[in-house]
Amino acid sequence: MTNESVQDDDGVNEQISSFPDDTGHFGVYGGRFVSEILMQALEELNNEYERLRHDEAFQAELKSDMSHYVGRASPLYFAQRLTDMAGGAKIYLKREDLNHTGAHKINNCIGQALLAKYMGKPRIIAETGAGQHGVASATVAARFGLTCQVYMGSEDIERQSLNVYRMKLLGADVVPVTSGSRTLKDALSEAMRDWVTNVDDTHYIIGTVAGPHPYPKLVRDFQSVIGRETKAQFADIHGGLPDALVACVGGGSNAMGIFYPFLEDASVRLVGVEAAGMGLETGEHAAPLTAGNVGVLHGNRTYLMQDADGQIIDTHSVSAGLDYPGVGPEHAWLKDIKRAEYVAVTDEQALEAFRSLNLLEGILPALESAHAVAYGIELAKSMDREKAIVINLSGRGDKDIPTMAKIDGITIT
Amino acid sequence: MSRLTIKVEANQTAGRKSLVAYIVAGDPVKDLTVKLMHAMVDAGVDIIELGFPFSDPEAEGPVIQLAHERALKHGTSLRDVLLMVEEFRQGDTDTPVILMGYLNPIELMGYEAFCVFASSTGVDGTIIVNLPPEESGVFSSHLENHDIDSVYLLAPTTTDKRAAYVTAQSRGFVYYVSLKGTTGASNLDVTDVGEKLSRFREISSLPVMVGFGIKDAATAAEVAQISDGVVVGSAIVNLIAKHENELGSVIPDVTELLGGIRKSLDKI
Ligand SMILES: Cc1ncc(COP(=O)(O)O)c(C=O)c1O
């Protein structure tokens, strides 16, 4: 991409960062594909968000909580030994794992809980797969005195008992979802059903840059603190702009968060890393951008994992947070206009990167983030030593210790 | 005039309340669907809403979710559903059939391919639950080219301004979702429905069918007093689920339910 503008419907050049348009579209992607009951609630949410975006009191409260509660700014760390191992471009890590609750998810939850508070909604609901977004939602509910119900697939409840208990400690009610494949996508559908029923007093905190407009935009905006900090910190520590940014993509919120402030900087390569699971050729993966096709699910048009009849298919990834058959619509669009590139990394490659980062840097990454690390190492290897890349380390891996131990054949009591 | 508009207007002229019945095609087996459609017409149904299954039916309550799952278990595809309509048309050229479901299977088939196929099989209309008129510009022009009516929804949360916009796009009738909730919910408030409907009546003269939460002859009669007709879905699907393992009982039971509702509507 050499020219950082695209033509809109009227043939006018617009900056990439000015999207979505007023109706929530990124090109043909995004939009608002929901039942009539939710149309008014989404319109209200959009209006409130547009108003509060420019409201000084709201922004001051957001900023204050981001620093004093979340612990921002998160460090940008030069990974010397990882860089030496790769033997190419310098590797920096954006340490979202050091945020309160251990992942980038909290950035969005603080923002949306504040929205709920300003909109006068005393109850929040959320969907969760691995439990990370559920924990972050339960956390902000406790922080702001909101009641919180978290929808979670019954399969995932069994796999992630630690986070389930953690949400209960935080006072949230975890509701098992037994429909469909009993995983994240079904939890999202069930949360939408709750919202349809309780729309008067409830705000739905979607955990990623998916869902109907304005969610992809507002979640991106709350997450883009990652990219703004990265830009300033990189200029300060290293000078100039990084040559590439690498982030894992489940729904795509940590990736959009770090990409967004760099969209107009044409020299910066943006690389999203999806989960190739057992390998793209096996069909057992969660890589809709790399190996899926376009469709409509959960309120937006985007790339999906689906069969020949348009039914959504089961996904696989060793990391529960990437195990989702869709992806945020802005990524679909950035792929089509070639502003960002999307690749996929297998379970095995991610596990190897997980171990390397522990051994070389003393950092325990989330398995999701390990996908970005795996590709980041490969990318750095292919680049000259005077180049530099930033990998978004979206979360810490404490939650994944049981999974890793099981893979290593170790029983933890 | 479309088969749907002809039917709705004929009923209005005759002072007959329309009875609209919803089932999921292929639930619980593909073989039953066409027979059930004919039986429902015999029991007094005026319009059939034929659900085409989707893996993620976001707006449905548990009863209809499970119907989608049962239909998908043996692979009922959109193509299969269209072929069922074709088979139904061999014995019934009078009853409008509206396909109801979620957009994705149609997206994947392609709007034009879908419309060509659907109109050749005798489909009269579509209700796409997750496709509000704001998003359906391209699809509705394809539908229009093939004389397929697009029916849209109104909800308790719909503002007057939106109601004017939605009813202007809707063809044949407009479907009023009677409550804030999913299909099969039981918090129907008839007074509330009445207030909303009288406001919508001022905005548009399009006939209104009311659905969600109508489970028996009594609720149907109450709601039909204030509307042009009722949609019965979960109550039928419940009977299908109950008799999943004794399919012989499905048709008699559904006939009894709908026959009772028909009778209560005819008393109005
Ligand atoms: C640490 C971490 N990274 C990444 C993700 C994937 O989400 P997204 O693609 O929205 O950043 C998750 C989701 O649970 C997560 O917990």
XYZ file of C-alpha atoms and ligand atoms in Angstrom:
697
model
C 0.000 0.000 0.000
C 1.598 3.233 -1.052
C -1.347 5.569 -0.970
C -3.013 5.639 2.418
C -6.390 6.672 1.200
C -9.266 4.801 -0.370
C -12.132 5.954 -2.510
C -15.551 6.027 -0.928
C -18.847 5.411 -2.759
C -18.742 8.887 -4.295
C -15.199 8.448 -5.531
C -13.798 10.787 -2.899
C -10.472 9.863 -1.350
C -10.808 9.199 2.335
C -8.299 8.293 4.966
C -8.382 4.659 6.025
C -8.599 5.732 9.646
C -11.824 7.654 9.020
C -13.776 4.399 8.681
C -16.313 3.049 9.443
C -18.755 5.332 7.631
C -21.803 6.719 9.443
C -23.699 3.473 8.984
C -20.907 1.358 10.385
C -19.499 -0.027 7.161
C -15.892 -0.700 6.282
C -16.370 -1.099 2.538
C -18.827 -4.010 2.246
C -17.991 -5.240 5.754
C -19.469 -4.443 9.135
C -22.937 -2.947 9.283
C -25.806 -3.752 11.571
C -27.324 -7.177 10.876
C -29.567 -7.678 13.878
C -33.223 -8.233 14.584
C -35.478 -5.203 14.770
C -35.667 -5.294 18.586
C -32.016 -4.218 18.870
C -31.959 -1.496 16.219
C -33.043 1.250 18.592
C -30.640 0.173 21.346
C -27.734 0.206 18.899
C -28.710 3.618 17.631
C -28.865 4.937 21.208
C -25.530 3.359 22.035
C -24.030 4.928 18.941
C -25.407 8.370 19.773
C -24.292 8.173 23.394
C -20.860 6.978 22.369
C -20.430 9.755 19.802
C -21.432 12.276 22.440
C -19.224 10.887 25.226
C -16.248 10.526 22.912
C -15.997 14.309 23.026
C -17.146 14.712 26.625
C -14.352 15.977 28.877
C -15.642 14.432 32.086
C -16.000 11.030 30.447
C -12.532 11.187 28.908
C -10.977 12.345 32.185
C -12.560 9.468 34.082
C -11.470 6.995 31.409
C -7.917 8.312 31.468
C -7.749 8.232 35.236
C -8.932 4.621 35.444
C -6.616 3.584 32.636
C -3.639 4.799 34.635
C -4.623 4.168 38.252
C -6.742 1.026 37.885
C -5.426 -0.708 34.761
C -1.839 0.425 35.332
C -1.227 2.111 31.990
C 0.943 2.944 30.165
C 2.108 -0.636 29.652
C 5.837 -0.868 28.896
C 7.374 -1.253 25.452
C 10.189 -3.684 26.122
C 13.182 -4.438 23.941
C 13.582 -8.250 23.934
C 17.348 -8.521 23.557
C 17.739 -12.276 23.910
C 14.763 -13.050 21.692
C 16.251 -10.675 19.116
C 19.630 -12.424 19.347
C 17.985 -15.827 18.926
C 16.098 -14.714 15.812
C 19.200 -12.970 14.461
C 17.366 -10.363 12.400
C 15.260 -7.287 13.116
C 15.079 -5.940 16.654
C 12.040 -7.307 18.525
C 10.079 -5.115 20.911
C 7.193 -6.394 23.016
C 4.196 -4.255 23.924
C 3.442 -5.542 27.407
C -0.360 -5.716 27.612
C 0.185 -8.770 29.811
C 1.131 -6.385 32.618
C -2.306 -4.744 32.728
C -4.650 -5.414 35.627
C -6.343 -8.817 35.003
C -3.486 -9.773 32.704
C -4.616 -8.879 29.196
C -5.666 -6.084 26.874
C -9.328 -7.005 27.389
C -9.597 -4.650 30.370
C -9.011 -1.558 28.169
C -12.301 -2.187 26.415
C -14.149 -3.232 29.561
C -13.246 -0.067 31.459
C -14.422 2.025 28.507
C -17.696 0.156 28.092
C -18.465 -0.021 31.820
C -18.076 3.750 31.905
C -20.443 3.964 28.941
C -22.957 1.825 30.860
C -22.587 4.103 33.869
C -23.114 7.264 31.826
C -26.096 5.671 30.054
C -27.624 4.777 33.414
C -27.637 1.008 32.812
C -27.158 -0.847 36.101
C -26.560 -4.264 34.542
C -23.908 -5.533 32.140
C -23.673 -8.804 30.261
C -20.751 -10.320 28.396
C -19.792 -13.440 26.467
C -16.575 -15.271 27.081
C -14.622 -18.160 25.630
C -11.488 -18.688 27.667
C -12.881 -16.522 30.410
C -10.496 -13.586 29.915
C -13.137 -11.150 28.721
C -15.544 -12.570 31.297
C -13.033 -11.902 34.061
C -12.358 -8.391 32.768
C -16.112 -7.691 32.589
C -16.732 -9.079 36.080
C -13.837 -6.958 37.303
C -15.193 -3.679 35.962
C -18.674 -4.604 37.183
C -17.254 -4.890 40.700
C -15.282 -1.681 40.225
C -18.358 0.315 39.108
C -21.002 -1.447 41.207
C -22.885 -2.994 38.282
C -24.518 -6.400 38.262
C -22.902 -8.736 35.775
C -23.941 -11.893 33.973
C -21.405 -13.716 31.833
C -22.455 -16.202 29.158
C -20.052 -19.067 28.608
C -20.357 -22.259 26.574
C -20.751 -25.334 28.762
C -17.748 -26.906 26.999
C -15.622 -23.905 27.892
C -16.847 -23.875 31.487
C -15.379 -27.331 31.890
C -12.094 -26.392 30.209
C -11.615 -23.112 32.091
C -12.717 -23.814 35.649
C -10.166 -21.426 37.146
C -11.573 -18.385 35.367
C -15.137 -19.507 36.105
C -14.368 -19.481 39.806
C -12.552 -16.173 39.476
C -15.637 -14.570 37.915
C -17.737 -15.891 40.787
C -15.299 -14.389 43.300
C -15.813 -11.083 41.506
C -19.543 -11.369 42.090
C -20.555 -12.221 38.534
C -23.111 -14.817 37.606
C -21.729 -17.283 35.031
C -24.463 -18.738 32.836
C -23.707 -21.991 30.984
C -24.741 -22.035 27.328
C -25.788 -25.453 26.068
C -26.949 -24.590 22.545
C -25.077 -25.243 19.302
C -21.437 -26.153 19.743
C -21.468 -24.897 23.374
C -18.506 -22.589 22.845
C -17.739 -18.904 22.370
C -19.916 -18.311 19.301
C -22.938 -19.762 21.098
C -22.169 -17.678 24.186
C -22.206 -14.586 21.967
C -25.585 -15.557 20.479
C -26.965 -16.181 23.961
C -25.717 -12.801 25.215
C -27.510 -11.169 22.271
C -30.695 -13.021 23.283
C -30.369 -11.714 26.820
C -29.835 -8.202 25.507
C -32.939 -8.430 23.307
C -34.958 -9.303 26.406
C -33.403 -6.855 28.888
C -32.392 -4.005 26.631
C -33.945 -1.348 28.892
C -31.585 -1.777 31.852
C -28.686 -3.704 30.339
C -25.529 -2.848 28.441
C -23.889 -5.645 26.468
C -20.081 -5.484 26.599
C -18.881 -7.294 23.493
C -15.325 -8.466 24.042
C -13.832 -7.848 20.637
C -14.056 -5.669 17.517
C -16.975 -7.711 16.129
C -20.751 -7.480 16.427
C -23.108 -4.851 14.999
C -22.173 -1.177 14.581
C -21.052 0.674 16.708
C -19.236 -2.156 18.534
C -16.357 -2.709 16.081
C -15.643 1.003 16.187
C -15.991 1.655 19.885
C -14.023 -1.423 20.949
C -11.281 -0.399 18.515
C -11.260 3.113 19.896
C -10.939 1.912 23.496
C -8.176 -0.518 22.493
C -6.250 1.947 20.360
C -4.570 3.266 23.498
C -2.195 0.331 22.810
C -1.097 1.737 19.456
C -0.919 5.353 20.641
C 1.378 4.402 23.489
C 3.444 2.158 21.225
C 3.983 4.978 18.755
C 5.190 7.413 21.406
C 7.283 4.855 23.277
C 8.946 3.551 20.117
C 9.842 7.041 18.963
C 11.293 7.662 22.394
C 13.266 4.431 22.880
C 14.285 3.633 19.318
C 13.406 6.644 17.205
C 11.132 6.799 14.173
C 8.482 4.250 13.375
C 8.698 0.460 13.680
C 8.937 -1.426 10.387
C 6.228 -3.887 11.327
C 3.598 -4.584 13.970
C 2.560 -8.154 14.744
C -0.532 -9.139 16.718
C -2.663 -12.244 17.144
C -6.215 -12.148 15.784
C -9.133 -13.889 17.421
C -11.942 -11.396 17.023
C -9.184 -8.900 16.394
C -9.336 -6.359 19.235
C -5.726 -6.349 20.405
C -4.601 -6.253 16.769
C -6.915 -3.341 15.856
C -5.811 -1.618 19.052
C -2.174 -1.592 18.052
C -2.755 -1.195 14.274
C -5.209 1.659 14.303
C -2.916 4.599 15.179
C -0.511 3.388 12.443
C -3.041 2.973 9.618
C -1.887 6.142 7.860
C 1.817 5.301 8.262
C 2.370 3.464 5.008
C 5.886 2.312 5.878
C 4.654 0.252 8.825
C 3.683 -3.292 7.897
C 0.660 -4.555 9.826
C 0.562 -8.309 10.325
C -2.322 -10.179 11.949
C -1.725 -13.746 13.062
C -4.617 -16.197 13.108
C -4.778 -19.650 14.641
C -3.954 -22.400 12.129
C -4.758 -25.013 14.809
C -3.762 -28.478 13.596
C -2.834 -26.969 10.217
C -4.877 -25.102 7.605
C -4.950 -28.193 5.382
C -6.722 -30.237 8.117
C -9.681 -27.865 8.340
C -9.148 -27.902 12.138
C -8.314 -24.245 12.625
C -9.698 -20.813 13.442
C -8.380 -18.738 10.541
C -11.332 -17.115 8.729
C -9.214 -14.369 7.117
C -6.620 -16.804 5.839
C -8.886 -19.704 4.889
C -12.543 -18.676 5.233
C -15.014 -16.719 3.111
C -17.407 -13.804 3.436
C -20.717 -14.048 5.279
C -22.912 -12.530 7.975
C -22.823 -13.566 11.631
C -23.336 -11.840 14.977
C -24.474 -8.576 13.495
C -21.797 -7.904 10.876
C -20.541 -8.946 7.456
C -17.039 -10.341 7.596
C -14.916 -13.402 6.842
C -16.253 -16.563 8.463
C -15.540 -20.240 8.841
C -18.520 -21.892 7.187
C -19.531 -24.911 5.156
C -20.877 -25.002 1.591
C -24.421 -24.354 2.848
C -23.525 -21.263 4.878
C -23.599 -23.009 8.258
C -20.952 -21.875 10.723
C -18.494 -24.663 11.456
C -16.600 -25.619 14.583
C -13.170 -24.122 14.953
C -10.077 -25.416 16.636
C -7.193 -23.731 18.384
C -5.109 -24.667 21.411
C -5.818 -21.132 22.628
C -9.457 -20.647 23.570
C -9.261 -16.895 22.940
C -8.617 -17.430 19.225
C -11.246 -20.150 18.874
C -13.885 -18.069 17.072
C -15.269 -18.594 13.537
C -15.530 -14.887 12.688
C -13.315 -11.829 12.842
C -13.858 -8.093 13.190
C -15.078 -6.427 9.961
C -12.303 -3.827 9.920
C -9.753 -6.627 9.529
C -11.767 -8.078 6.638
C -11.582 -4.703 4.967
C -7.894 -4.050 5.733
C -7.167 -7.438 4.175
C -9.127 -6.645 1.007
C -7.562 -3.200 0.531
C -4.185 -4.772 1.340
C -3.321 -2.380 4.161
C -2.763 -5.322 6.513
C -1.534 -8.867 5.926
C -2.905 -11.944 7.637
C -1.063 -15.172 8.261
C -1.725 -18.226 10.407
C 0.372 -20.105 12.953
C -0.268 -23.704 14.110
C -0.790 -24.889 17.684
C 2.641 -26.467 17.567
C 4.417 -23.298 16.442
C 2.602 -21.290 19.109
C 3.598 -23.756 21.828
C 7.232 -23.536 20.746
C 7.124 -19.733 20.919
C 5.427 -19.968 24.306
C 8.393 -21.985 25.599
C 10.998 -19.744 23.938
C 9.628 -16.586 25.509
C 9.654 -18.207 28.938
C 13.240 -19.412 28.543
C 14.756 -16.405 26.785
C 12.944 -13.476 28.359
C 11.341 -14.796 31.537
C 7.934 -13.863 30.210
C 4.956 -16.205 30.336
C 2.735 -15.225 27.390
C -0.896 -16.154 26.878
C -1.226 -18.895 24.262
C -3.083 -16.361 22.093
C -0.143 -13.951 22.258
C 2.272 -16.816 21.632
C 0.844 -16.980 18.091
C 2.031 -13.418 17.509
C 5.406 -14.220 19.051
C 5.827 -17.267 16.788
C 5.231 -15.272 13.633
C 7.177 -12.277 14.959
C 10.280 -14.427 15.367
C 9.971 -15.691 11.774
C 9.398 -12.189 10.462
C 12.375 -10.761 12.386
C 14.567 -13.551 10.976
C 13.671 -12.497 7.446
C 14.549 -8.836 8.083
C 17.807 -6.886 8.357
C 19.318 -6.136 11.758
C 18.736 -2.396 11.497
C 14.996 -2.957 11.199
C 12.643 -3.200 14.174
C 9.294 -4.811 14.839
C 6.790 -4.620 17.689
C 4.883 -7.710 18.814
C 1.735 -7.048 20.806
C 1.960 -9.300 23.843
C -1.787 -9.229 24.446
C -1.866 -11.213 27.679
C -0.058 -13.293 30.248
C -0.206 -17.076 30.314
C -1.050 -17.993 33.899
C -4.478 -19.129 32.684
C -2.781 -21.502 30.233
C -0.585 -23.316 32.735
C -3.118 -26.177 33.175
C -3.271 -26.624 29.373
C 0.517 -26.628 29.064
C 0.939 -28.990 31.993
C -1.509 -31.386 30.401
C 0.395 -31.263 27.116
C 3.579 -32.003 29.070
C 1.866 -34.880 30.859
C 2.082 -33.234 34.272
C -0.766 -33.340 36.799
C -1.098 -30.228 38.939
C -3.092 -30.565 42.130
C -50.456 -8.598 -7.403
C -48.449 -11.177 -5.475
C -49.934 -14.339 -4.050
C -49.211 -12.951 -0.579
C -50.980 -9.635 -1.144
C -53.925 -11.385 -2.806
C -54.349 -13.651 0.205
C -53.985 -10.909 2.814
C -56.367 -8.575 1.010
C -58.934 -11.331 0.390
C -58.900 -12.118 4.102
C -59.330 -8.456 4.988
C -62.252 -8.113 2.587
C -63.874 -11.246 3.986
C -63.283 -10.119 7.567
C -61.174 -13.210 8.157
C -58.221 -13.004 10.541
C -55.099 -14.468 8.982
C -53.525 -17.466 10.639
C -49.806 -17.675 9.923
C -47.937 -20.835 10.929
C -44.182 -21.214 11.384
C -42.231 -24.469 11.278
C -38.583 -25.231 10.610
C -38.073 -27.161 7.369
C -36.508 -30.559 7.965
C -37.549 -30.699 11.626
C -37.258 -33.397 12.756
C -36.913 -35.156 9.376
C -37.025 -33.843 5.811
C -39.861 -36.182 4.806
C -42.367 -34.712 7.217
C -42.207 -31.070 6.159
C -44.322 -31.012 2.989
C -46.976 -33.281 4.509
C -47.115 -31.027 7.539
C -47.472 -27.937 5.360
C -50.514 -29.420 3.599
C -52.006 -30.533 6.922
C -51.596 -27.046 8.365
C -53.429 -25.554 5.398
C -56.202 -28.107 5.865
C -56.436 -27.046 9.509
C -57.098 -23.447 8.485
C -53.672 -21.863 8.068
C -53.595 -19.013 5.519
C -49.874 -18.330 5.203
C -46.876 -20.568 5.900
C -43.607 -19.250 7.265
C -41.089 -21.921 6.468
C -37.945 -21.609 8.561
C -34.676 -22.531 6.860
C -32.224 -23.742 9.461
C -29.086 -21.911 10.555
C -26.349 -22.970 12.938
C -26.613 -19.734 14.947
C -30.240 -18.606 15.181
C -29.554 -15.498 17.248
C -33.112 -14.306 17.861
C -34.706 -17.629 18.753
C -35.652 -19.007 22.127
C -34.689 -22.551 23.154
C -37.637 -24.299 21.455
C -36.877 -23.011 17.972
C -33.102 -23.189 18.481
C -33.481 -26.924 19.023
C -35.642 -27.225 15.905
C -32.816 -25.646 13.880
C -30.391 -28.110 15.451
C -32.631 -31.098 14.663
C -32.994 -29.976 11.044
C -29.244 -29.491 10.666
C -28.386 -32.819 12.256
C -29.333 -34.499 9.007
C -28.095 -31.684 6.845
C -31.199 -29.767 5.741
C -29.737 -27.164 3.376
C -31.277 -24.035 1.896
C -31.435 -25.921 -1.407
C -33.390 -28.745 0.279
C -35.823 -26.215 1.715
C -36.433 -24.653 -1.698
C -37.083 -28.106 -3.160
C -39.653 -28.709 -0.406
C -41.488 -25.568 -1.490
C -41.434 -26.840 -5.067
C -42.966 -30.128 -3.934
C -45.587 -28.324 -1.833
C -46.573 -26.203 -4.836
C -47.482 -29.340 -6.810
C -50.468 -29.760 -4.482
C -51.124 -26.161 -3.424
C -50.891 -23.114 -5.659
C -52.917 -20.879 -3.389
C -51.181 -20.688 0.004
C -48.379 -18.127 0.240
C -45.056 -19.494 1.501
C -42.601 -17.131 3.146
C -39.077 -18.300 3.846
C -37.905 -17.203 7.265
C -34.395 -17.388 8.620
C -30.973 -15.784 8.825
C -29.066 -14.146 6.031
C -25.890 -16.203 5.836
C -27.073 -19.234 3.843
C -28.585 -16.813 1.284
C -25.382 -14.704 1.184
C -23.397 -17.792 0.394
C -25.785 -19.011 -2.320
C -25.722 -15.495 -3.802
C -28.680 -13.093 -3.882
C -29.387 -13.521 -7.580
C -29.023 -17.298 -7.577
C -31.268 -17.506 -4.530
C -33.965 -15.315 -6.081
C -33.966 -17.216 -9.385
C -34.230 -20.544 -7.576
C -36.759 -19.361 -4.978
C -39.118 -17.789 -7.484
C -38.985 -20.865 -9.705
C -40.049 -23.065 -6.762
C -42.963 -20.835 -5.797
C -41.609 -18.934 -2.809
C -43.659 -15.765 -2.243
C -41.698 -13.842 0.330
C -38.836 -13.685 2.791
C -38.440 -12.655 6.400
C -34.759 -12.416 7.185
C -34.554 -11.937 10.925
C -31.107 -10.345 10.985
C -31.566 -8.181 7.911
C -33.159 -4.835 8.768
C -34.187 -2.677 5.791
C -31.095 -0.491 6.301
C -28.900 -3.395 5.208
C -31.107 -4.946 2.567
C -30.868 -2.519 -0.344
C -29.095 -4.876 -2.721
C -31.001 -7.969 -1.662
C -34.399 -6.313 -1.890
C -33.781 -5.103 -5.422
C -33.017 -8.693 -6.428
C -36.174 -9.851 -4.635
C -38.235 -7.209 -6.367
C -36.920 -8.222 -9.783
C -38.185 -11.720 -9.088
C -41.521 -10.689 -7.567
C -40.673 -11.971 -4.116
C -42.072 -9.892 -1.250
C -39.778 -8.844 1.569
C -41.563 -8.720 4.891
C -39.944 -6.699 7.678
C -40.393 -6.635 11.417
C -41.570 -4.057 13.902
C -40.797 -4.403 17.601
C -41.857 -2.798 20.879
C -38.630 -0.789 20.714
C -39.311 0.552 17.202
C -39.765 4.331 17.235
C -42.492 6.010 15.169
C -39.897 7.368 12.789
C -38.433 3.933 12.163
C -41.888 2.389 11.888
C -42.648 4.724 8.990
C -39.410 3.698 7.286
C -39.816 -0.040 7.933
C -43.453 -0.236 6.849
C -42.627 1.647 3.648
C -40.144 -1.124 2.757
C -42.321 -4.049 3.821
C -44.486 -5.895 1.272
C -47.676 -7.909 1.856
C -47.776 -7.250 5.580
C -45.555 -6.203 8.442
C -44.699 -8.592 11.252
C -45.025 -7.147 14.736
C -42.763 -8.862 17.260
C -45.013 -8.587 20.282
C -42.462 -8.530 23.057
C -38.885 -7.776 23.992
C -37.442 -11.240 23.905
C -36.812 -14.299 21.823
C -39.317 -16.590 20.138
C -41.366 -18.658 22.557
C -41.129 -16.135 25.409
C -44.148 -15.951 27.676
C -44.273 -12.316 28.736
C -46.844 -11.221 26.155
C -48.805 -8.150 27.286
C -51.873 -7.680 25.088
C -52.677 -4.163 26.331
C -49.158 -3.121 25.483
C -49.444 -4.683 22.017
C -52.723 -2.835 21.490
C -51.204 0.546 22.317
C -48.280 -0.008 20.015
C -50.424 -1.269 17.150
C -52.763 1.694 17.251
C -49.731 3.959 16.884
C -48.425 1.938 13.950
C -51.891 2.027 12.359
C -51.643 5.787 12.209
C -48.314 5.523 10.468
C -49.156 2.872 7.871
C -52.141 1.060 6.425
C -50.136 -2.113 5.803
C -51.765 -5.174 7.427
C -50.072 -6.235 10.667
C -49.535 -9.831 11.812
C -48.478 -10.308 15.404
C -46.100 -13.039 16.499
C -43.959 -14.174 19.467
C -45.705 -15.556 22.532
C -48.950 -16.760 20.918
C -49.365 -20.237 22.254
C -53.031 -21.181 22.201
C -56.510 -20.302 20.957
C -57.101 -17.864 23.802
C -54.020 -15.685 23.267
C -54.532 -15.904 19.512
C -58.089 -14.596 19.793
C -57.054 -11.785 22.118
C -54.282 -10.632 19.831
C -56.313 -11.053 16.641
C -58.902 -8.606 18.025
C -56.368 -5.854 17.556
C -54.427 -7.085 14.501
C -54.971 -8.544 11.049
C -53.709 -11.928 12.075
C -51.437 -13.961 14.287
C -48.257 -15.962 13.811
C -47.966 -19.237 15.702
C -44.488 -20.784 15.876
C -43.058 -22.177 19.099
C -46.378 -23.806 20.044
C -46.261 -25.899 16.856
C -42.548 -26.599 17.106
C -43.073 -27.726 20.702
C -45.478 -30.406 19.524
C -42.993 -31.537 16.885
C -40.280 -31.801 19.541
C -42.577 -33.714 21.861
C -43.321 -36.293 19.197
C -39.837 -36.519 17.725
C -39.841 -40.272 18.286
C -43.448 -40.946 17.294
C -43.818 -38.904 14.137
C -47.268 -40.345 13.463
C -48.654 -38.124 16.227
C -47.235 -34.860 14.900
C -49.833 -34.147 12.216
C -52.930 -34.997 14.319
C -51.665 -32.885 17.236
C -50.649 -29.904 15.117
C -53.971 -30.119 13.274
C -55.823 -30.053 16.570
C -53.883 -27.029 17.855
C -54.282 -25.022 14.653
C -57.891 -26.104 14.166
C -58.676 -24.757 17.633
C -56.940 -21.479 16.909
C -58.731 -21.178 13.556
C -62.077 -21.628 15.262
C -61.350 -18.980 17.857
C -60.205 -16.539 15.161
C -63.356 -17.153 13.120
C -65.514 -16.125 16.070
C -64.089 -12.603 15.995
C -4.608 -12.670 25.832
C -5.543 -12.659 24.679
N -5.104 -12.283 23.478
C -5.909 -12.260 22.409
C -7.219 -12.659 22.481
C -8.030 -12.656 21.237
O -8.944 -11.612 21.142
P -8.712 -10.385 20.155
O -8.396 -10.940 18.819
O -10.015 -9.665 20.195
O -7.601 -9.572 20.682
C -7.743 -13.056 23.730
C -9.167 -13.468 23.869
O -9.606 -14.008 24.850
C -6.884 -13.050 24.854
O -7.332 -13.436 26.063
